[in-house]
Amino acid sequence: MRNYKIDFRNQVRQLLPEHKRQPVRLRILRAFVKPLADLFAAFSLWRYETRNLLNVTNQEGVLEQFLRNVQKEYGYQQVITPHIGNKELYVTSGHYAKYGKDSFQPIHTPIEGEEYLLKPMNCPHHCEIYRSKPRSYKELPVRLAEFGTVYRYEQSGELHGLTRVRGFTQDDAHLFVRPDQLLEEFERVIDIVLYIFKTLKFDNYTAQISLRDPDNKEKYIGSDENWEKAESAIMQAAKEKGLTTVVELGEAAFYGPKLDFMVKDAIGRKWQLGTIQVDYNLPERFDLTYKGADDKLHRPIMIHRAPFGSMERFVAVLLEHTGGKFPLWLSPQQVVVLPISEKFNDYAQKVADYLNRNDVRTEVDDRNEKIGRKIRDNELKRIPYLLIVGEKEEAEGLVSVRAQGEGDKGQMTMKAFRDLITSLVSQEIEANKMEKK
């Protein structure tokens, strides 16, 4: 295998003033120097296996559970849809006409003329769920949420780490609402996005109102009347929530306008992380209805919503944003147990098993290294808590606690330490809790 030297200095000089360069240099070192051997091993197996090696899978799971808890409070129903769908589903939605040539091509089944696609979007499937039974105005809003994996064919030169991949998971939800519910539901979704950003300390973001290009209307589906109503609803909701916004023409989805949340990373690049969209058009294309109080059929309005956007891209930007130092509740490894010698490996594992059973993410560092080396290595990994165990700890059922950046915190029982972590995690989450309307 050939080794190549990669020099980022010129790019950093061009992109950033001097006072911003050092944080970027540190992130480059963290990202490339230590995990280099693991990354080479991963690439030799499969291009995208770095997700597991970088603990991204674990972190996505934590973020998913965090959002599931929020969605439960806000009345969402969790659903699961297939990874493939009949081609006609995406023809009806309009996605195939817009993106079919640049997508993974249809899968032909043994039945003549039957074609399926790898799912490029979740929204057509959620329309089918809504349409699966008659709906009454009393049922609305219907809020369907899914952590759904979708597939887009990106050219090999466009692929970029976790931020641009061919298969990614969206924290997708679709709300089907009456006209009198639209503004309130849109504002409640804004609340969820702002809560997430506040909890993760994303302060440097822009709320972007993405509208259609008035000079190129053929790119979009639907009537002018529906577009004007949807754009007006987004602008009104953003104003009532007190958001500072910018307007971008030509950035709307083909079926409706959007409120996009653009976040800057460590070197000033903008990423769209959260998005909320108002859609009058897919309910028409799928003939979605509900029976109103007047006993007549009416058309619901659809809100598309993804606070994280792509889970993979969100984690990538979060890595840049935190420099690898995550809050306790989000750390892939919250605790590492360090036995001072191999004689205490069994007790270290007993401690780890107890904490893992109690939802404290814990591993054991049982390498044949001196305890000082283990402490240093795990502190460099930004592990929030290290537990050192030896003869005294085993005999008395204790752990010696070290906190990241604070040093020795003394000894305590396993139960006391579990209660400490549970309390700290709860405090981090509750500190940013928003009030529901």
Tab-separated table of C-alpha atoms in Angstrom:
chain	number	residue	atom	x	y	z
A	1	MET	CA	0.000	0.000	0.000
A	2	ARG	CA	1.296	3.466	-0.882
A	3	ASN	CA	1.324	6.223	1.711
A	4	TYR	CA	0.417	9.773	0.735
A	5	LYS	CA	1.017	13.003	2.569
A	6	ILE	CA	-2.101	15.193	2.678
A	7	ASP	CA	-1.455	18.905	3.308
A	8	PHE	CA	-4.493	21.016	4.218
A	9	ARG	CA	-2.584	24.208	4.986
A	10	ASN	CA	-3.213	26.009	1.707
A	11	GLN	CA	-6.941	25.257	1.820
A	12	VAL	CA	-7.161	26.468	5.420
A	13	ARG	CA	-5.269	29.687	4.604
A	14	GLN	CA	-7.581	30.417	1.695
A	15	LEU	CA	-10.801	29.717	3.599
A	16	LEU	CA	-10.114	31.209	7.016
A	17	PRO	CA	-8.491	34.216	8.674
A	18	GLU	CA	-5.591	33.470	11.023
A	19	HIS	CA	-7.594	33.526	14.280
A	20	LYS	CA	-9.840	30.713	13.031
A	21	ARG	CA	-7.121	28.433	11.672
A	22	GLN	CA	-5.912	26.748	14.864
A	23	PRO	CA	-9.311	25.151	15.762
A	24	VAL	CA	-9.478	23.713	12.253
A	25	ARG	CA	-5.905	22.341	12.510
A	26	LEU	CA	-6.856	20.598	15.749
A	27	ARG	CA	-9.934	19.037	14.179
A	28	ILE	CA	-7.901	17.848	11.182
A	29	LEU	CA	-5.432	16.148	13.546
A	30	ARG	CA	-8.196	14.523	15.571
A	31	ALA	CA	-9.949	13.328	12.460
A	32	PHE	CA	-6.997	11.868	10.591
A	33	VAL	CA	-3.958	11.075	12.730
A	34	LYS	CA	-5.254	8.650	15.393
A	35	PRO	CA	-7.870	6.700	13.441
A	36	LEU	CA	-5.832	6.484	10.223
A	37	ALA	CA	-5.003	2.779	10.470
A	38	ASP	CA	-8.626	1.898	11.193
A	39	LEU	CA	-9.834	3.989	8.284
A	40	PHE	CA	-7.465	2.290	5.847
A	41	ALA	CA	-8.691	-1.093	7.099
A	42	ALA	CA	-12.277	0.018	6.626
A	43	PHE	CA	-11.751	1.264	3.091
A	44	SER	CA	-10.161	-2.023	2.098
A	45	LEU	CA	-13.364	-3.783	3.151
A	46	TRP	CA	-16.115	-1.378	2.068
A	47	ARG	CA	-16.226	2.320	1.488
A	48	TYR	CA	-18.847	3.169	4.075
A	49	GLU	CA	-17.850	0.860	6.920
A	50	THR	CA	-16.220	3.828	8.699
A	51	ARG	CA	-19.656	4.505	10.223
A	52	ASN	CA	-19.193	1.600	12.614
A	53	LEU	CA	-15.523	2.296	13.309
A	54	LEU	CA	-16.292	5.904	14.228
A	55	ASN	CA	-19.131	4.988	16.617
A	56	VAL	CA	-21.561	6.755	14.287
A	57	THR	CA	-24.052	3.911	14.472
A	58	ASN	CA	-24.173	4.172	18.255
A	59	GLN	CA	-24.500	7.941	18.124
A	60	GLU	CA	-27.306	7.858	15.575
A	61	GLY	CA	-29.131	5.470	17.910
A	62	VAL	CA	-28.825	7.936	20.800
A	63	LEU	CA	-30.073	10.802	18.629
A	64	GLU	CA	-32.950	8.670	17.350
A	65	GLN	CA	-34.077	7.803	20.869
A	66	PHE	CA	-33.800	11.458	21.883
A	67	LEU	CA	-36.083	12.518	19.030
A	68	ARG	CA	-38.470	9.578	19.580
A	69	ASN	CA	-39.012	10.811	23.131
A	70	VAL	CA	-39.721	14.346	21.913
A	71	GLN	CA	-42.065	13.108	19.192
A	72	LYS	CA	-43.971	10.975	21.680
A	73	GLU	CA	-44.713	14.088	23.720
A	74	TYR	CA	-45.941	15.829	20.578
A	75	GLY	CA	-48.342	13.097	19.484
A	76	TYR	CA	-46.437	11.468	16.614
A	77	GLN	CA	-47.111	7.902	15.488
A	78	GLN	CA	-43.959	5.933	14.668
A	79	VAL	CA	-44.181	3.991	11.392
A	80	ILE	CA	-41.920	1.810	9.248
A	81	THR	CA	-42.109	1.642	5.458
A	82	PRO	CA	-40.313	-0.709	3.009
A	83	HIS	CA	-36.901	-0.011	1.505
A	84	ILE	CA	-38.396	-0.459	-1.970
A	85	GLY	CA	-41.592	0.773	-3.554
A	86	ASN	CA	-43.538	0.249	-6.734
A	87	LYS	CA	-42.362	2.628	-9.437
A	88	GLU	CA	-45.922	3.933	-9.896
A	89	LEU	CA	-45.839	5.311	-6.341
A	90	TYR	CA	-43.039	7.719	-7.308
A	91	VAL	CA	-44.626	8.464	-10.681
A	92	THR	CA	-47.756	9.583	-8.835
A	93	SER	CA	-45.767	11.731	-6.401
A	94	GLY	CA	-43.773	13.345	-9.212
A	95	HIS	CA	-40.405	12.230	-7.861
A	96	TYR	CA	-39.738	9.878	-10.765
A	97	ALA	CA	-40.297	12.566	-13.393
A	98	LYS	CA	-37.960	14.944	-11.552
A	99	TYR	CA	-35.218	12.581	-10.398
A	100	GLY	CA	-35.741	9.228	-12.133
A	101	LYS	CA	-32.847	9.556	-14.579
A	102	ASP	CA	-30.394	10.323	-11.769
A	103	SER	CA	-31.677	7.675	-9.339
A	104	PHE	CA	-30.911	4.004	-8.913
A	105	GLN	CA	-32.681	2.404	-11.847
A	106	PRO	CA	-35.853	0.296	-11.547
A	107	ILE	CA	-35.700	-3.274	-10.281
A	108	HIS	CA	-37.570	-5.656	-12.609
A	109	THR	CA	-39.527	-8.462	-10.966
A	110	PRO	CA	-40.445	-11.818	-12.596
A	111	ILE	CA	-43.887	-10.323	-13.359
A	112	GLU	CA	-43.814	-8.630	-16.742
A	113	GLY	CA	-44.030	-4.851	-16.527
A	114	GLU	CA	-43.687	-4.723	-12.738
A	115	GLU	CA	-40.925	-2.398	-11.549
A	116	TYR	CA	-39.712	-1.327	-8.126
A	117	LEU	CA	-37.306	1.376	-6.962
A	118	LEU	CA	-35.014	1.681	-3.990
A	119	LYS	CA	-36.940	4.182	-1.873
A	120	PRO	CA	-35.746	7.722	-2.747
A	121	MET	CA	-38.231	9.481	-0.426
A	122	ASN	CA	-40.469	8.553	2.500
A	123	CYS	CA	-43.336	10.964	1.795
A	124	PRO	CA	-45.177	8.896	-0.874
A	125	HIS	CA	-45.269	5.942	1.536
A	126	HIS	CA	-46.711	8.104	4.297
A	127	CYS	CA	-49.370	9.361	1.886
A	128	GLU	CA	-50.338	5.728	1.295
A	129	ILE	CA	-50.574	5.116	5.041
A	130	TYR	CA	-52.861	8.122	5.427
A	131	ARG	CA	-54.964	6.943	2.499
A	132	SER	CA	-55.313	3.402	3.876
A	133	LYS	CA	-58.601	4.223	5.619
A	134	PRO	CA	-61.294	6.930	5.618
A	135	ARG	CA	-60.385	9.926	7.783
A	136	SER	CA	-62.551	12.287	9.817
A	137	TYR	CA	-61.769	15.914	10.624
A	138	LYS	CA	-61.719	14.831	14.278
A	139	GLU	CA	-58.654	12.637	13.642
A	140	LEU	CA	-56.528	15.449	12.281
A	141	PRO	CA	-53.738	16.286	12.662
A	142	VAL	CA	-52.279	12.880	11.760
A	143	ARG	CA	-48.540	12.913	12.509
A	144	LEU	CA	-46.527	10.033	10.997
A	145	ALA	CA	-42.821	9.764	11.882
A	146	GLU	CA	-40.138	7.415	10.585
A	147	PHE	CA	-36.387	7.021	10.730
A	148	GLY	CA	-36.411	5.882	7.132
A	149	THR	CA	-33.400	4.971	5.011
A	150	VAL	CA	-33.547	6.412	1.491
A	151	TYR	CA	-31.290	5.907	-1.493
A	152	ARG	CA	-29.940	8.452	-3.976
A	153	TYR	CA	-27.425	7.715	-6.699
A	154	GLU	CA	-24.578	10.166	-6.209
A	155	GLN	CA	-21.685	10.227	-8.647
A	156	SER	CA	-18.498	8.831	-7.091
A	157	GLY	CA	-16.831	12.250	-7.254
A	158	GLU	CA	-19.716	13.778	-5.281
A	159	LEU	CA	-19.468	11.360	-2.339
A	160	HIS	CA	-18.020	13.041	0.727
A	161	GLY	CA	-17.551	11.226	4.032
A	162	LEU	CA	-20.786	11.116	6.012
A	163	THR	CA	-22.137	14.304	4.472
A	164	ARG	CA	-22.835	12.944	0.982
A	165	VAL	CA	-23.654	9.232	0.714
A	166	ARG	CA	-25.856	6.987	-1.413
A	167	GLY	CA	-27.906	5.549	1.430
A	168	PHE	CA	-28.847	7.669	4.433
A	169	THR	CA	-31.438	7.848	7.185
A	170	GLN	CA	-33.870	10.734	7.488
A	171	ASP	CA	-35.702	11.619	10.687
A	172	ASP	CA	-38.750	12.091	8.530
A	173	ALA	CA	-42.271	12.988	9.560
A	174	HIS	CA	-45.364	14.039	7.665
A	175	LEU	CA	-48.265	15.833	9.248
A	176	PHE	CA	-51.698	15.860	7.631
A	177	VAL	CA	-53.632	18.863	8.920
A	178	ARG	CA	-56.775	20.892	8.377
A	179	PRO	CA	-56.331	24.488	7.125
A	180	ASP	CA	-57.195	25.855	10.580
A	181	GLN	CA	-54.422	23.711	12.112
A	182	LEU	CA	-51.633	24.582	9.678
A	183	LEU	CA	-50.081	27.566	11.449
A	184	GLU	CA	-50.095	26.035	14.934
A	185	GLU	CA	-48.649	22.713	13.752
A	186	PHE	CA	-45.939	24.461	11.731
A	187	GLU	CA	-44.952	26.508	14.784
A	188	ARG	CA	-44.834	23.362	16.953
A	189	VAL	CA	-42.392	21.816	14.477
A	190	ILE	CA	-40.240	24.963	14.682
A	191	ASP	CA	-40.241	24.486	18.467
A	192	ILE	CA	-38.866	20.953	18.057
A	193	VAL	CA	-36.076	22.117	15.714
A	194	LEU	CA	-35.067	24.972	18.018
A	195	TYR	CA	-35.111	22.630	21.036
A	196	ILE	CA	-32.728	20.257	19.253
A	197	PHE	CA	-30.390	23.070	18.247
A	198	LYS	CA	-30.422	24.509	21.780
A	199	THR	CA	-29.746	21.119	23.371
A	200	LEU	CA	-26.798	20.512	21.015
A	201	LYS	CA	-25.615	24.136	21.283
A	202	PHE	CA	-25.977	24.918	17.587
A	203	ASP	CA	-26.157	28.684	17.941
A	204	ASN	CA	-24.720	29.688	14.566
A	205	TYR	CA	-27.602	28.953	12.208
A	206	THR	CA	-29.755	30.794	9.706
A	207	ALA	CA	-33.464	30.255	9.096
A	208	GLN	CA	-33.833	30.282	5.321
A	209	ILE	CA	-37.215	30.633	3.630
A	210	SER	CA	-36.769	28.697	0.377
A	211	LEU	CA	-39.226	29.773	-2.307
A	212	ARG	CA	-39.735	28.732	-5.911
A	213	ASP	CA	-38.113	30.622	-8.757
A	214	PRO	CA	-40.841	32.944	-10.116
A	215	ASP	CA	-39.110	33.003	-13.512
A	216	ASN	CA	-38.907	29.218	-13.848
A	217	LYS	CA	-42.251	27.883	-12.609
A	218	GLU	CA	-42.164	24.832	-14.873
A	219	LYS	CA	-39.687	23.240	-12.424
A	220	TYR	CA	-42.492	22.911	-9.865
A	221	ILE	CA	-45.822	21.145	-9.610
A	222	GLY	CA	-49.108	22.658	-8.440
A	223	SER	CA	-51.133	25.808	-8.960
A	224	ASP	CA	-50.012	29.375	-8.247
A	225	GLU	CA	-52.804	29.624	-5.668
A	226	ASN	CA	-51.491	26.664	-3.668
A	227	TRP	CA	-47.925	27.934	-3.815
A	228	GLU	CA	-48.942	31.385	-2.614
A	229	LYS	CA	-50.872	29.905	0.318
A	230	ALA	CA	-47.965	27.663	1.294
A	231	GLU	CA	-45.369	30.453	1.056
A	232	SER	CA	-47.577	32.794	3.061
A	233	ALA	CA	-48.024	30.182	5.811
A	234	ILE	CA	-44.254	29.671	6.185
A	235	MET	CA	-43.490	33.385	6.328
A	236	GLN	CA	-46.249	33.982	8.875
A	237	ALA	CA	-45.102	31.109	11.120
A	238	ALA	CA	-41.463	32.277	10.997
A	239	LYS	CA	-42.536	35.813	11.882
A	240	GLU	CA	-44.697	34.693	14.811
A	241	LYS	CA	-41.816	32.597	16.216
A	242	GLY	CA	-39.530	35.633	16.005
A	243	LEU	CA	-37.033	33.998	13.640
A	244	THR	CA	-34.517	36.111	11.780
A	245	THR	CA	-34.831	34.840	8.225
A	246	VAL	CA	-33.347	35.178	4.758
A	247	VAL	CA	-35.284	34.459	1.572
A	248	GLU	CA	-33.758	32.362	-1.204
A	249	LEU	CA	-35.564	32.108	-4.535
A	250	GLY	CA	-35.291	28.862	-6.459
A	251	GLU	CA	-34.459	26.727	-3.382
A	252	ALA	CA	-37.958	25.294	-2.812
A	253	ALA	CA	-38.741	21.618	-3.215
A	254	PHE	CA	-40.549	20.830	-6.448
A	255	TYR	CA	-43.812	20.325	-4.534
A	256	GLY	CA	-43.658	23.193	-2.030
A	257	PRO	CA	-41.709	25.948	-0.219
A	258	LYS	CA	-39.476	25.231	2.787
A	259	LEU	CA	-38.105	26.690	5.976
A	260	ASP	CA	-34.517	25.421	6.022
A	261	PHE	CA	-32.155	25.679	8.968
A	262	MET	CA	-28.624	26.290	7.701
A	263	VAL	CA	-25.808	25.553	10.169
A	264	LYS	CA	-22.154	26.563	9.803
A	265	ASP	CA	-19.423	24.047	10.578
A	266	ALA	CA	-15.920	24.672	11.972
A	267	ILE	CA	-14.528	26.025	8.702
A	268	GLY	CA	-17.539	28.131	7.790
A	269	ARG	CA	-19.310	25.805	5.374
A	270	LYS	CA	-23.109	25.917	5.408
A	271	TRP	CA	-25.107	22.711	5.820
A	272	GLN	CA	-28.849	22.299	5.685
A	273	LEU	CA	-29.668	20.239	8.768
A	274	GLY	CA	-33.325	20.823	9.545
A	275	THR	CA	-36.173	21.466	7.143
A	276	ILE	CA	-39.932	22.085	7.348
A	277	GLN	CA	-42.084	22.204	4.216
A	278	VAL	CA	-45.706	23.058	3.437
A	279	ASP	CA	-47.259	20.979	0.668
A	280	TYR	CA	-50.671	21.400	-0.955
A	281	ASN	CA	-49.697	19.323	-3.993
A	282	LEU	CA	-48.992	15.736	-2.866
A	283	PRO	CA	-52.396	15.524	-1.123
A	284	GLU	CA	-53.949	16.342	-4.503
A	285	ARG	CA	-51.785	13.878	-6.432
A	286	PHE	CA	-52.622	11.063	-3.992
A	287	ASP	CA	-56.258	12.181	-3.658
A	288	LEU	CA	-56.046	12.437	0.134
A	289	THR	CA	-59.257	13.466	1.883
A	290	TYR	CA	-61.024	13.718	5.211
A	291	LYS	CA	-64.702	14.090	5.999
A	292	GLY	CA	-65.413	17.490	7.516
A	293	ALA	CA	-68.005	18.619	10.070
A	294	ASP	CA	-70.225	19.482	7.091
A	295	ASP	CA	-70.154	15.795	6.074
A	296	LYS	CA	-68.278	16.684	2.851
A	297	LEU	CA	-64.834	15.547	1.725
A	298	HIS	CA	-61.982	18.026	2.127
A	299	ARG	CA	-58.306	18.015	1.203
A	300	PRO	CA	-55.708	17.978	4.031
A	301	ILE	CA	-52.522	20.033	3.894
A	302	MET	CA	-49.237	18.186	4.313
A	303	ILE	CA	-46.250	19.323	6.378
A	304	HIS	CA	-42.922	17.610	5.645
A	305	ARG	CA	-40.499	17.756	8.576
A	306	ALA	CA	-36.949	16.558	9.286
A	307	PRO	CA	-35.238	18.316	12.248
A	308	PHE	CA	-31.937	16.445	11.779
A	309	GLY	CA	-32.259	16.066	8.003
A	310	SER	CA	-29.822	13.291	7.164
A	311	MET	CA	-28.730	11.519	10.361
A	312	GLU	CA	-25.301	10.850	8.852
A	313	ARG	CA	-24.746	14.462	7.819
A	314	PHE	CA	-26.000	15.702	11.187
A	315	VAL	CA	-23.490	13.514	13.036
A	316	ALA	CA	-20.672	14.702	10.733
A	317	VAL	CA	-21.436	18.367	11.402
A	318	LEU	CA	-21.860	17.608	15.104
A	319	LEU	CA	-18.382	16.050	15.162
A	320	GLU	CA	-16.946	19.234	13.662
A	321	HIS	CA	-19.023	21.428	15.955
A	322	THR	CA	-17.935	19.744	19.202
A	323	GLY	CA	-14.398	18.806	18.212
A	324	GLY	CA	-15.253	15.309	19.468
A	325	LYS	CA	-16.172	16.460	22.997
A	326	PHE	CA	-19.824	15.474	23.219
A	327	PRO	CA	-22.230	16.206	26.045
A	328	LEU	CA	-22.576	13.272	28.430
A	329	TRP	CA	-26.018	12.193	27.168
A	330	LEU	CA	-24.751	11.986	23.569
A	331	SER	CA	-21.309	10.426	24.061
A	332	PRO	CA	-21.061	7.043	22.277
A	333	GLN	CA	-19.012	5.812	25.268
A	334	GLN	CA	-20.008	7.496	28.507
A	335	VAL	CA	-17.766	5.401	30.760
A	336	VAL	CA	-14.673	3.231	30.417
A	337	VAL	CA	-13.659	0.905	33.265
A	338	LEU	CA	-9.883	0.574	33.777
A	339	PRO	CA	-8.636	-2.445	35.772
A	340	ILE	CA	-5.170	-1.726	37.194
A	341	SER	CA	-4.066	-5.252	36.259
A	342	GLU	CA	-5.503	-8.322	34.584
A	343	LYS	CA	-6.363	-9.794	38.018
A	344	PHE	CA	-9.238	-7.338	38.200
A	345	ASN	CA	-10.605	-7.785	34.661
A	346	ASP	CA	-13.526	-9.867	35.929
A	347	TYR	CA	-14.564	-7.190	38.426
A	348	ALA	CA	-14.179	-4.498	35.740
A	349	GLN	CA	-16.512	-6.478	33.491
A	350	LYS	CA	-18.972	-6.890	36.367
A	351	VAL	CA	-19.042	-3.089	36.786
A	352	ALA	CA	-19.506	-2.556	33.037
A	353	ASP	CA	-22.313	-5.129	32.847
A	354	TYR	CA	-24.145	-3.461	35.750
A	355	LEU	CA	-23.899	-0.003	34.196
A	356	ASN	CA	-24.899	-1.196	30.708
A	357	ARG	CA	-27.962	-2.903	32.175
A	358	ASN	CA	-28.852	0.486	33.626
A	359	ASP	CA	-28.478	2.349	30.302
A	360	VAL	CA	-25.036	3.808	31.009
A	361	ARG	CA	-22.926	3.135	27.904
A	362	THR	CA	-19.789	1.467	29.294
A	363	GLU	CA	-16.762	-0.433	27.993
A	364	VAL	CA	-13.772	-2.098	29.627
A	365	ASP	CA	-10.177	-1.264	28.680
A	366	ASP	CA	-8.495	-4.570	29.577
A	367	ARG	CA	-5.329	-4.006	27.542
A	368	ASN	CA	-2.078	-5.205	29.064
A	369	GLU	CA	-0.888	-1.632	29.688
A	370	LYS	CA	0.048	0.351	32.783
A	371	ILE	CA	-2.866	2.222	34.359
A	372	GLY	CA	-1.287	5.608	33.568
A	373	ARG	CA	-1.214	4.735	29.875
A	374	LYS	CA	-4.839	3.610	29.943
A	375	ILE	CA	-5.929	6.831	31.638
A	376	ARG	CA	-4.029	8.982	29.140
A	377	ASP	CA	-5.317	7.112	26.084
A	378	ASN	CA	-8.941	7.280	27.190
A	379	GLU	CA	-8.725	10.943	28.165
A	380	LEU	CA	-7.493	11.676	24.633
A	381	LYS	CA	-10.638	9.927	23.368
A	382	ARG	CA	-12.715	12.437	25.377
A	383	ILE	CA	-14.417	9.708	27.449
A	384	PRO	CA	-16.539	11.612	30.011
A	385	TYR	CA	-15.878	9.259	32.958
A	386	LEU	CA	-13.160	6.747	33.756
A	387	LEU	CA	-13.609	4.173	36.530
A	388	ILE	CA	-10.425	2.711	37.997
A	389	VAL	CA	-10.748	-0.613	39.816
A	390	GLY	CA	-8.222	-2.610	41.813
A	391	GLU	CA	-7.973	-4.708	44.955
A	392	LYS	CA	-9.681	-2.239	47.316
A	393	GLU	CA	-12.500	-1.457	44.898
A	394	GLU	CA	-13.221	-5.147	44.301
A	395	ALA	CA	-13.161	-5.967	48.002
A	396	GLU	CA	-15.536	-3.143	48.955
A	397	GLY	CA	-17.715	-3.076	45.821
A	398	LEU	CA	-16.541	0.425	44.834
A	399	VAL	CA	-15.228	2.322	41.809
A	400	SER	CA	-12.695	5.179	41.737
A	401	VAL	CA	-14.049	7.946	39.524
A	402	ARG	CA	-12.210	10.334	37.176
A	403	ALA	CA	-14.170	12.981	35.260
A	404	GLN	CA	-12.986	14.382	31.917
A	405	GLY	CA	-11.242	17.697	32.538
A	406	GLU	CA	-11.785	17.507	36.321
A	407	GLY	CA	-9.610	14.617	37.477
A	408	ASP	CA	-10.166	12.458	40.576
A	409	LYS	CA	-13.719	12.556	42.014
A	410	GLY	CA	-13.205	9.974	44.759
A	411	GLN	CA	-14.743	6.556	45.336
A	412	MET	CA	-18.398	5.530	45.290
A	413	THR	CA	-20.569	2.462	44.952
A	414	MET	CA	-21.732	1.267	41.544
A	415	LYS	CA	-25.290	2.303	42.379
A	416	ALA	CA	-24.217	5.782	43.495
A	417	PHE	CA	-22.242	6.250	40.281
A	418	ARG	CA	-25.181	5.024	38.192
A	419	ASP	CA	-27.456	7.513	39.960
A	420	LEU	CA	-24.928	10.305	39.324
A	421	ILE	CA	-24.798	9.634	35.563
A	422	THR	CA	-28.573	9.268	35.305
A	423	SER	CA	-29.054	12.581	37.115
A	424	LEU	CA	-26.480	14.444	34.988
A	425	VAL	CA	-27.991	13.147	31.738
A	426	SER	CA	-31.479	14.146	32.886
A	427	GLN	CA	-30.240	17.626	33.796
A	428	GLU	CA	-28.635	18.101	30.360
A	429	ILE	CA	-31.851	17.140	28.561
A	430	GLU	CA	-34.287	18.948	30.850
A	431	ALA	CA	-32.268	22.176	30.881
A	432	ASN	CA	-33.333	22.936	27.314
A	433	LYS	CA	-36.888	21.581	27.439
A	434	MET	CA	-39.386	23.771	25.672
A	435	GLU	CA	-42.991	24.251	26.674
A	436	LYS	CA	-45.598	22.663	24.437
A	437	LYS	CA	-48.495	24.749	23.264
